[in-house]
Amino acid sequence: MELKAGDVVMLKSGGMPLTVADIDGDDIECVWLGEEGDLFRETLPRAVLEIALVIPNEHEDDEDEEEDEEEAHAKVA
């Protein structure tokens, strides 16, 4: 498994997505946000990680579209 900084990974045993911050041989430094918005950083062995399948949050896309529509209406007025 070839990893680079910025890749999104998960523990093979499950859990939340982690972002690769740095790689030093088989030591992978990962960062993630906790449930309350706290930033965590941990170095994990490559053997416990796998590439995560990231699916965009549809709700976030809906909010972006609403903001775009509001901006368009504001420009017309």
PDB file of C-alpha atoms in Angstrom:
ATOM      1  CA  MET A   1       0.000   0.000   0.000  1.00  0.00           C
ATOM      2  CA  GLU A   2       1.580   3.255  -1.152  1.00  0.00           C
ATOM      3  CA  LEU A   3       0.578   6.196   1.036  1.00  0.00           C
ATOM      4  CA  LYS A   4       1.304   9.913   0.831  1.00  0.00           C
ATOM      5  CA  ALA A   5       0.514  12.919   3.004  1.00  0.00           C
ATOM      6  CA  GLY A   6      -3.110  13.926   2.553  1.00  0.00           C
ATOM      7  CA  ASP A   7      -4.433  10.405   1.956  1.00  0.00           C
ATOM      8  CA  VAL A   8      -7.456   9.360   3.997  1.00  0.00           C
ATOM      9  CA  VAL A   9      -7.057   6.055   5.824  1.00  0.00           C
ATOM     10  CA  MET A  10      -8.839   4.016   8.466  1.00  0.00           C
ATOM     11  CA  LEU A  11      -7.839   1.434  11.000  1.00  0.00           C
ATOM     12  CA  LYS A  12      -8.367  -2.036   9.581  1.00  0.00           C
ATOM     13  CA  SER A  13     -10.446  -2.766  12.671  1.00  0.00           C
ATOM     14  CA  GLY A  14     -12.807   0.143  11.890  1.00  0.00           C
ATOM     15  CA  GLY A  15     -13.392   3.602  13.238  1.00  0.00           C
ATOM     16  CA  MET A  16     -13.346   7.082  11.798  1.00  0.00           C
ATOM     17  CA  PRO A  17     -11.350   8.341   8.809  1.00  0.00           C
ATOM     18  CA  LEU A  18      -7.825   9.602   9.539  1.00  0.00           C
ATOM     19  CA  THR A  19      -5.725  11.930   7.380  1.00  0.00           C
ATOM     20  CA  VAL A  20      -2.092  11.024   6.754  1.00  0.00           C
ATOM     21  CA  ALA A  21       0.096  13.933   7.910  1.00  0.00           C
ATOM     22  CA  ASP A  22       3.575  12.425   7.574  1.00  0.00           C
ATOM     23  CA  ILE A  23       5.290   9.156   6.729  1.00  0.00           C
ATOM     24  CA  ASP A  24       8.546   7.868   8.211  1.00  0.00           C
ATOM     25  CA  GLY A  25       9.165   4.351   6.904  1.00  0.00           C
ATOM     26  CA  ASP A  26       6.406   2.163   8.351  1.00  0.00           C
ATOM     27  CA  ASP A  27       5.363   4.843  10.873  1.00  0.00           C
ATOM     28  CA  ILE A  28       2.367   6.822   9.624  1.00  0.00           C
ATOM     29  CA  GLU A  29       1.465  10.022  11.448  1.00  0.00           C
ATOM     30  CA  CYS A  30      -2.289  10.594  11.253  1.00  0.00           C
ATOM     31  CA  VAL A  31      -4.555  13.453  12.305  1.00  0.00           C
ATOM     32  CA  TRP A  32      -8.322  13.554  12.823  1.00  0.00           C
ATOM     33  CA  LEU A  33     -11.036  15.590  14.481  1.00  0.00           C
ATOM     34  CA  GLY A  34     -12.814  14.182  17.504  1.00  0.00           C
ATOM     35  CA  GLU A  35     -16.562  14.386  18.009  1.00  0.00           C
ATOM     36  CA  GLU A  36     -16.254  17.733  19.788  1.00  0.00           C
ATOM     37  CA  GLY A  37     -13.885  19.236  17.211  1.00  0.00           C
ATOM     38  CA  ASP A  38     -10.646  18.471  19.071  1.00  0.00           C
ATOM     39  CA  LEU A  39      -7.657  17.765  16.827  1.00  0.00           C
ATOM     40  CA  PHE A  40      -5.848  14.492  17.512  1.00  0.00           C
ATOM     41  CA  ARG A  41      -2.485  13.299  16.179  1.00  0.00           C
ATOM     42  CA  GLU A  42      -1.067   9.782  16.499  1.00  0.00           C
ATOM     43  CA  THR A  43       1.703   7.778  14.845  1.00  0.00           C
ATOM     44  CA  LEU A  44       0.501   4.323  13.795  1.00  0.00           C
ATOM     45  CA  PRO A  45       2.189   1.363  12.118  1.00  0.00           C
ATOM     46  CA  ARG A  46       1.389   0.968   8.419  1.00  0.00           C
ATOM     47  CA  ALA A  47       0.190  -2.616   9.081  1.00  0.00           C
ATOM     48  CA  VAL A  48      -2.935  -1.419  10.944  1.00  0.00           C
ATOM     49  CA  LEU A  49      -4.128   1.039   8.262  1.00  0.00           C
ATOM     50  CA  GLU A  50      -6.033   0.776   4.994  1.00  0.00           C
ATOM     51  CA  ILE A  51      -7.139   3.356   2.433  1.00  0.00           C
ATOM     52  CA  ALA A  52     -10.580   4.731   3.350  1.00  0.00           C
ATOM     53  CA  LEU A  53     -13.429   5.009   0.881  1.00  0.00           C
ATOM     54  CA  VAL A  54     -14.593   8.608   1.266  1.00  0.00           C
ATOM     55  CA  ILE A  55     -18.102   9.444   0.067  1.00  0.00           C
ATOM     56  CA  PRO A  56     -18.990  13.157  -0.088  1.00  0.00           C
ATOM     57  CA  ASN A  57     -21.646  14.188   2.396  1.00  0.00           C
ATOM     58  CA  GLU A  58     -24.776  14.943   0.354  1.00  0.00           C
ATOM     59  CA  HIS A  59     -26.026  17.352   3.025  1.00  0.00           C
ATOM     60  CA  GLU A  60     -22.897  19.514   2.646  1.00  0.00           C
ATOM     61  CA  ASP A  61     -23.503  19.726  -1.115  1.00  0.00           C
ATOM     62  CA  ASP A  62     -27.098  20.875  -0.488  1.00  0.00           C
ATOM     63  CA  GLU A  63     -25.857  23.668   1.798  1.00  0.00           C
ATOM     64  CA  ASP A  64     -23.354  24.827  -0.836  1.00  0.00           C
ATOM     65  CA  GLU A  65     -26.100  24.948  -3.477  1.00  0.00           C
ATOM     66  CA  GLU A  66     -28.362  26.976  -1.151  1.00  0.00           C
ATOM     67  CA  GLU A  67     -25.534  29.464  -0.496  1.00  0.00           C
ATOM     68  CA  ASP A  68     -24.887  29.788  -4.253  1.00  0.00           C
ATOM     69  CA  GLU A  69     -28.583  30.468  -4.888  1.00  0.00           C
ATOM     70  CA  GLU A  70     -28.678  33.091  -2.104  1.00  0.00           C
ATOM     71  CA  GLU A  71     -25.612  34.831  -3.561  1.00  0.00           C
ATOM     72  CA  ALA A  72     -27.150  34.810  -7.043  1.00  0.00           C
ATOM     73  CA  HIS A  73     -30.376  36.361  -5.715  1.00  0.00           C
ATOM     74  CA  ALA A  74     -28.419  39.007  -3.799  1.00  0.00           C
ATOM     75  CA  LYS A  75     -26.547  40.049  -6.964  1.00  0.00           C
ATOM     76  CA  VAL A  76     -29.813  40.420  -8.909  1.00  0.00           C
ATOM     77  CA  ALA A  77     -31.472  42.582  -6.225  1.00  0.00           C
TER      78      ALA A  77
END
